mmCIF file of N, CA and C in Angstrom:
data_model
loop_
_atom_site.group_PDB
_atom_site.id
_atom_site.type_symbol
_atom_site.label_atom_id
_atom_site.label_comp_id
_atom_site.label_asym_id
_atom_site.label_seq_id
_atom_site.Cartn_x
_atom_site.Cartn_y
_atom_site.Cartn_z
ATOM 1 N N PHE A 1 132.347 75.855 100.235
ATOM 2 C CA PHE A 1 132.044 77.218 99.197
ATOM 3 C C PHE A 1 130.707 76.901 98.563
ATOM 4 N N GLY A 2 130.684 75.820 98.116
ATOM 5 C CA GLY A 2 129.520 75.369 97.051
ATOM 6 C C GLY A 2 128.071 75.418 98.191
ATOM 7 N N GLN A 3 128.062 74.917 99.282
ATOM 8 C CA GLN A 3 126.955 74.681 99.816
ATOM 9 C C GLN A 3 126.663 76.155 100.308
ATOM 10 N N ALA A 4 127.379 77.465 100.797
ATOM 11 C CA ALA A 4 127.047 78.547 101.026
ATOM 12 C C ALA A 4 126.443 79.265 99.735
ATOM 13 N N ALA A 5 126.899 79.026 98.737
ATOM 14 C CA ALA A 5 126.397 79.486 97.507
ATOM 15 C C ALA A 5 124.784 79.080 97.217
ATOM 16 N N SER A 6 124.885 77.911 97.426
ATOM 17 C CA SER A 6 123.204 77.232 97.121
ATOM 18 C C SER A 6 122.385 77.989 98.175
ATOM 19 N N GLU A 7 122.980 77.970 99.366
ATOM 20 C CA GLU A 7 122.325 78.636 100.431
ATOM 21 C C GLU A 7 121.929 80.075 100.135
ATOM 22 N N ASP A 8 122.806 81.073 99.535
ATOM 23 C CA ASP A 8 122.423 82.195 99.099
ATOM 24 C C ASP A 8 121.378 82.214 98.086
ATOM 25 N N GLU A 9 121.510 81.263 97.168
ATOM 26 C CA GLU A 9 120.673 81.115 96.170
ATOM 27 C C GLU A 9 119.232 80.728 96.683
ATOM 28 N N ALA A 10 118.878 79.971 97.613
ATOM 29 C CA ALA A 10 117.793 79.764 98.291
ATOM 30 C C ALA A 10 117.228 80.731 99.043
ATOM 31 N N GLN A 11 118.215 81.768 99.440
ATOM 32 C CA GLN A 11 117.494 82.593 100.253
ATOM 33 C C GLN A 11 116.990 83.832 99.252
ATOM 34 N N ARG A 12 117.892 83.854 98.321
ATOM 35 C CA ARG A 12 117.195 84.794 97.192
ATOM 36 C C ARG A 12 115.665 84.482 96.628
ATOM 37 N N GLU A 13 115.796 82.960 96.435
ATOM 38 C CA GLU A 13 114.582 82.485 95.839
ATOM 39 C C GLU A 13 113.394 82.763 96.791
ATOM 40 N N TRP A 14 113.727 82.410 98.048
ATOM 41 C CA TRP A 14 112.561 82.456 99.116
ATOM 42 C C TRP A 14 112.282 84.168 99.229
ATOM 43 N N ALA A 15 113.270 84.921 99.054
ATOM 44 C CA ALA A 15 112.893 86.599 99.088
ATOM 45 C C ALA A 15 111.825 87.030 97.971
ATOM 46 N N GLN A 16 112.378 86.354 96.825
ATOM 47 C CA GLN A 16 111.344 86.536 95.708
ATOM 48 C C GLN A 16 110.096 86.148 95.944
ATOM 49 N N THR A 17 109.977 85.028 96.154
ATOM 50 C CA THR A 17 108.654 84.285 96.771
ATOM 51 C C THR A 17 107.856 85.162 97.705
ATOM 52 N N LEU A 18 108.554 85.838 98.766
ATOM 53 C CA LEU A 18 107.759 86.446 99.680
ATOM 54 C C LEU A 18 107.209 87.794 99.085
ATOM 55 N N THR A 19 107.926 88.592 98.201
ATOM 56 C CA THR A 19 107.612 89.637 97.722
ATOM 57 C C THR A 19 106.896 89.585 96.408
ATOM 58 N N ALA A 20 106.590 88.602 95.918
ATOM 59 C CA ALA A 20 105.750 88.222 94.444
ATOM 60 C C ALA A 20 104.460 88.673 94.766
ATOM 61 N N GLU A 21 103.540 89.259 93.845
ATOM 62 C CA GLU A 21 102.311 89.642 93.869
ATOM 63 C C GLU A 21 101.513 88.478 94.276
ATOM 64 N N ALA A 22 100.411 88.728 94.968
ATOM 65 C CA ALA A 22 99.489 87.714 95.476
ATOM 66 C C ALA A 22 98.077 88.133 95.304
ATOM 67 N N PRO A 23 97.329 87.386 95.107
ATOM 68 C CA PRO A 23 95.569 87.827 95.014
ATOM 69 C C PRO A 23 95.243 88.519 96.394
ATOM 70 N N LEU A 24 94.541 89.289 96.167
ATOM 71 C CA LEU A 24 93.941 90.109 97.698
ATOM 72 C C LEU A 24 92.489 89.986 97.584
ATOM 73 N N ARG A 25 92.064 89.447 98.788
ATOM 74 C CA ARG A 25 90.628 89.308 98.826
ATOM 75 C C ARG A 25 90.171 90.843 99.491
ATOM 76 N N LEU A 26 89.381 91.296 98.844
ATOM 77 C CA LEU A 26 88.519 92.674 99.212
ATOM 78 C C LEU A 26 86.972 92.296 99.591
ATOM 79 N N PRO A 27 86.699 91.992 100.716
ATOM 80 C CA PRO A 27 85.168 91.879 101.120
ATOM 81 C C PRO A 27 84.123 92.990 101.158
ATOM 82 N N GLU A 28 84.745 94.054 101.340
ATOM 83 C CA GLU A 28 83.906 95.229 101.342
ATOM 84 C C GLU A 28 83.589 95.699 99.856
ATOM 85 N N LEU A 29 84.544 95.122 98.788
ATOM 86 C CA LEU A 29 84.147 95.549 97.429
ATOM 87 C C LEU A 29 82.946 94.967 96.828
ATOM 88 N N LYS A 30 82.281 95.602 96.263
ATOM 89 C CA LYS A 30 80.840 95.111 95.752
ATOM 90 C C LYS A 30 80.827 95.303 94.282
ATOM 91 N N PHE A 31 80.292 94.284 93.458
ATOM 92 C CA PHE A 31 80.141 94.121 91.930
ATOM 93 C C PHE A 31 79.867 95.459 91.428
ATOM 94 N N HIS A 32 78.848 96.328 92.276
ATOM 95 C CA HIS A 32 78.173 97.327 91.558
ATOM 96 C C HIS A 32 79.172 98.404 91.732
ATOM 97 N N ASP A 33 80.182 98.450 92.457
ATOM 98 C CA ASP A 33 81.056 99.502 92.569
ATOM 99 C C ASP A 33 82.418 99.437 91.522
ATOM 100 N N LEU A 34 82.125 98.754 90.692
ATOM 101 C CA LEU A 34 83.214 98.482 89.585
ATOM 102 C C LEU A 34 82.564 98.731 88.079
ATOM 103 N N VAL A 35 83.460 99.399 87.519
ATOM 104 C CA VAL A 35 83.346 99.506 85.970
ATOM 105 C C VAL A 35 84.400 98.620 85.327
ATOM 106 N N PHE A 36 83.982 97.687 84.338
ATOM 107 C CA PHE A 36 84.430 96.794 83.756
ATOM 108 C C PHE A 36 84.897 97.226 82.222
ATOM 109 N N GLY A 37 86.187 96.841 81.952
ATOM 110 C CA GLY A 37 86.866 97.498 80.666
ATOM 111 C C GLY A 37 87.082 95.898 79.835
ATOM 112 N N ARG A 38 88.291 96.016 79.063
ATOM 113 C CA ARG A 38 88.650 94.958 78.206
ATOM 114 C C ARG A 38 88.860 93.675 79.144
ATOM 115 N N GLU A 39 88.901 92.591 78.292
ATOM 116 C CA GLU A 39 89.246 91.517 78.677
ATOM 117 C C GLU A 39 90.688 91.392 78.520
ATOM 118 N N LEU A 40 91.426 90.990 79.949
ATOM 119 C CA LEU A 40 92.957 90.876 79.871
ATOM 120 C C LEU A 40 93.340 89.528 79.588
ATOM 121 N N GLY A 41 93.014 88.428 79.702
ATOM 122 C CA GLY A 41 93.183 87.095 79.653
ATOM 123 C C GLY A 41 92.243 86.104 80.102
ATOM 124 N N SER A 42 92.127 84.943 79.638
ATOM 125 C CA SER A 42 91.198 83.696 80.334
ATOM 126 C C SER A 42 92.161 82.453 80.482
ATOM 127 N N GLY A 43 91.326 81.651 81.356
ATOM 128 C CA GLY A 43 91.923 80.225 81.668
ATOM 129 C C GLY A 43 91.044 79.785 82.017
ATOM 130 N N ALA A 44 91.613 78.417 82.382
ATOM 131 C CA ALA A 44 90.588 77.104 82.957
ATOM 132 C C ALA A 44 89.433 77.831 83.863
ATOM 133 N N PHE A 45 89.816 78.479 84.600
ATOM 134 C CA PHE A 45 88.914 78.951 85.856
ATOM 135 C C PHE A 45 87.989 80.354 85.677
ATOM 136 N N GLY A 46 88.272 81.022 84.412
ATOM 137 C CA GLY A 46 87.295 82.210 84.070
ATOM 138 C C GLY A 46 88.299 83.095 83.347
ATOM 139 N N VAL A 47 87.565 84.232 83.300
ATOM 140 C CA VAL A 47 87.955 85.179 82.444
ATOM 141 C C VAL A 47 88.677 86.446 83.280
ATOM 142 N N VAL A 48 89.808 87.352 83.020
ATOM 143 C CA VAL A 48 90.343 88.342 83.827
ATOM 144 C C VAL A 48 89.923 89.799 82.875
ATOM 145 N N ARG A 49 89.341 90.512 83.616
ATOM 146 C CA ARG A 49 89.045 91.772 82.859
ATOM 147 C C ARG A 49 89.299 92.994 83.847
ATOM 148 N N TYR A 50 89.888 93.886 82.959
ATOM 149 C CA TYR A 50 89.994 95.191 83.599
ATOM 150 C C TYR A 50 89.023 95.908 84.169
ATOM 151 N N ALA A 51 89.341 96.363 85.387
ATOM 152 C CA ALA A 51 88.007 97.111 86.106
ATOM 153 C C ALA A 51 88.739 98.325 86.922
ATOM 154 N N LYS A 52 87.794 99.266 87.147
ATOM 155 C CA LYS A 52 88.001 100.321 88.073
ATOM 156 C C LYS A 52 87.186 100.694 88.967
ATOM 157 N N ARG A 53 87.260 100.979 90.112
ATOM 158 C CA ARG A 53 86.487 100.939 91.285
ATOM 159 C C ARG A 53 85.906 102.497 91.393
ATOM 160 N N ILE A 54 84.366 102.603 91.314
ATOM 161 C CA ILE A 54 84.041 103.837 91.444
ATOM 162 C C ILE A 54 84.195 104.832 92.804
ATOM 163 N N VAL A 55 84.703 105.790 92.772
ATOM 164 C CA VAL A 55 84.924 106.562 94.192
ATOM 165 C C VAL A 55 83.769 107.586 94.109
ATOM 166 N N ARG A 56 82.861 107.324 95.160
ATOM 167 C CA ARG A 56 81.789 108.451 95.104
ATOM 168 C C ARG A 56 82.104 109.448 96.142
ATOM 169 N N ALA A 57 81.314 110.552 96.450
ATOM 170 C CA ALA A 57 81.730 111.611 97.013
ATOM 171 C C ALA A 57 81.768 111.457 98.262
ATOM 172 N N GLY A 58 80.853 110.680 99.254
ATOM 173 C CA GLY A 58 80.995 110.289 100.720
ATOM 174 C C GLY A 58 81.922 109.485 100.966
ATOM 175 N N GLU A 59 82.793 108.834 100.125
ATOM 176 C CA GLU A 59 84.028 107.906 100.391
ATOM 177 C C GLU A 59 85.312 108.489 100.666
ATOM 178 N N LEU A 60 85.512 109.801 100.221
ATOM 179 C CA LEU A 60 86.792 110.485 100.537
ATOM 180 C C LEU A 60 86.628 111.576 101.480
ATOM 181 N N PRO A 61 87.553 112.033 102.244
ATOM 182 C CA PRO A 61 87.398 113.273 102.805
ATOM 183 C C PRO A 61 87.451 114.526 101.795
ATOM 184 N N SER A 62 86.441 115.539 102.136
ATOM 185 C CA SER A 62 86.222 116.580 101.188
ATOM 186 C C SER A 62 87.429 117.429 100.996
ATOM 187 N N ALA A 63 87.780 117.611 99.662
ATOM 188 C CA ALA A 63 88.925 118.608 99.243
ATOM 189 C C ALA A 63 88.384 119.765 98.418
ATOM 190 N N ARG A 64 88.758 120.858 98.873
ATOM 191 C CA ARG A 64 88.847 122.317 97.934
ATOM 192 C C ARG A 64 88.849 121.936 96.766
ATOM 193 N N GLY A 65 87.831 122.426 95.815
ATOM 194 C CA GLY A 65 88.212 122.132 94.135
ATOM 195 C C GLY A 65 88.007 120.791 93.754
ATOM 196 N N ALA A 66 87.463 119.744 94.638
ATOM 197 C CA ALA A 66 87.244 118.471 94.140
ATOM 198 C C ALA A 66 85.874 118.207 93.378
ATOM 199 N N PRO A 67 86.198 117.749 92.195
ATOM 200 C CA PRO A 67 84.667 117.501 91.301
ATOM 201 C C PRO A 67 83.710 116.837 92.034
ATOM 202 N N ARG A 68 82.551 117.297 91.792
ATOM 203 C CA ARG A 68 81.447 116.714 92.443
ATOM 204 C C ARG A 68 80.135 116.586 91.760
ATOM 205 N N GLU A 69 80.379 115.788 90.726
ATOM 206 C CA GLU A 69 79.449 115.880 89.625
ATOM 207 C C GLU A 69 78.558 114.682 89.889
ATOM 208 N N ARG A 70 77.166 114.912 90.068
ATOM 209 C CA ARG A 70 76.558 113.533 90.455
ATOM 210 C C ARG A 70 76.812 112.777 91.421
ATOM 211 N N GLY A 71 77.331 113.101 92.674
ATOM 212 C CA GLY A 71 77.761 112.495 93.656
ATOM 213 C C GLY A 71 79.196 111.714 93.626
ATOM 214 N N ILE A 72 79.960 111.837 92.575
ATOM 215 C CA ILE A 72 81.063 111.365 92.266
ATOM 216 C C ILE A 72 82.536 112.392 92.709
ATOM 217 N N ALA A 73 83.336 111.527 93.618
ATOM 218 C CA ALA A 73 84.318 112.537 94.162
ATOM 219 C C ALA A 73 85.462 112.731 93.415
ATOM 220 N N LEU A 74 86.000 111.706 92.699
ATOM 221 C CA LEU A 74 87.069 111.753 91.989
ATOM 222 C C LEU A 74 86.827 111.251 90.158
ATOM 223 N N SER A 75 87.389 111.846 89.454
ATOM 224 C CA SER A 75 87.108 111.652 88.049
ATOM 225 C C SER A 75 87.798 110.155 87.725
ATOM 226 N N ARG A 76 87.218 109.618 86.522
ATOM 227 C CA ARG A 76 87.444 108.208 86.403
ATOM 228 C C ARG A 76 89.281 108.053 86.454
ATOM 229 N N ALA A 77 89.830 109.023 85.726
ATOM 230 C CA ALA A 77 91.175 108.957 85.933
ATOM 231 C C ALA A 77 92.010 108.556 87.263
ATOM 232 N N HIS A 78 90.953 108.729 88.239
ATOM 233 C CA HIS A 78 91.790 109.134 89.513
ATOM 234 C C HIS A 78 91.172 107.631 90.231
ATOM 235 N N TRP A 79 90.085 106.621 89.710
ATOM 236 C CA TRP A 79 89.707 105.648 90.281
ATOM 237 C C TRP A 79 90.718 104.576 90.388
ATOM 238 N N PRO A 80 90.804 103.780 91.544
ATOM 239 C CA PRO A 80 91.852 102.554 91.596
ATOM 240 C C PRO A 80 91.416 101.604 90.558
ATOM 241 N N ASP A 81 92.770 100.953 90.132
ATOM 242 C CA ASP A 81 92.431 99.757 89.003
ATOM 243 C C ASP A 81 92.344 98.501 89.599
ATOM 244 N N TYR A 82 91.791 97.499 89.122
ATOM 245 C CA TYR A 82 91.628 96.272 89.721
ATOM 246 C C TYR A 82 91.657 95.274 88.259
ATOM 247 N N ALA A 83 91.783 93.880 88.373
ATOM 248 C CA ALA A 83 91.692 93.051 87.638
ATOM 249 C C ALA A 83 91.163 91.714 88.047
#
């Protein structure tokens, strides 16, 4: 009984490890596509800042009623978040 319980616990830990958030590489993302905000934290390797990716008019399929000010497809509230 004790070994089965430890196997169940090991499986749960492994499942949690597999579903944990991990860094994601975005090679198509350019520095100039981001608008940076406040500092979220710092550590031995650098500083983490809040950022939003600018979504321009040509990057999304056109939708009726979508704002098109100065080539921007979506308002800042709809830009994706990054850190």
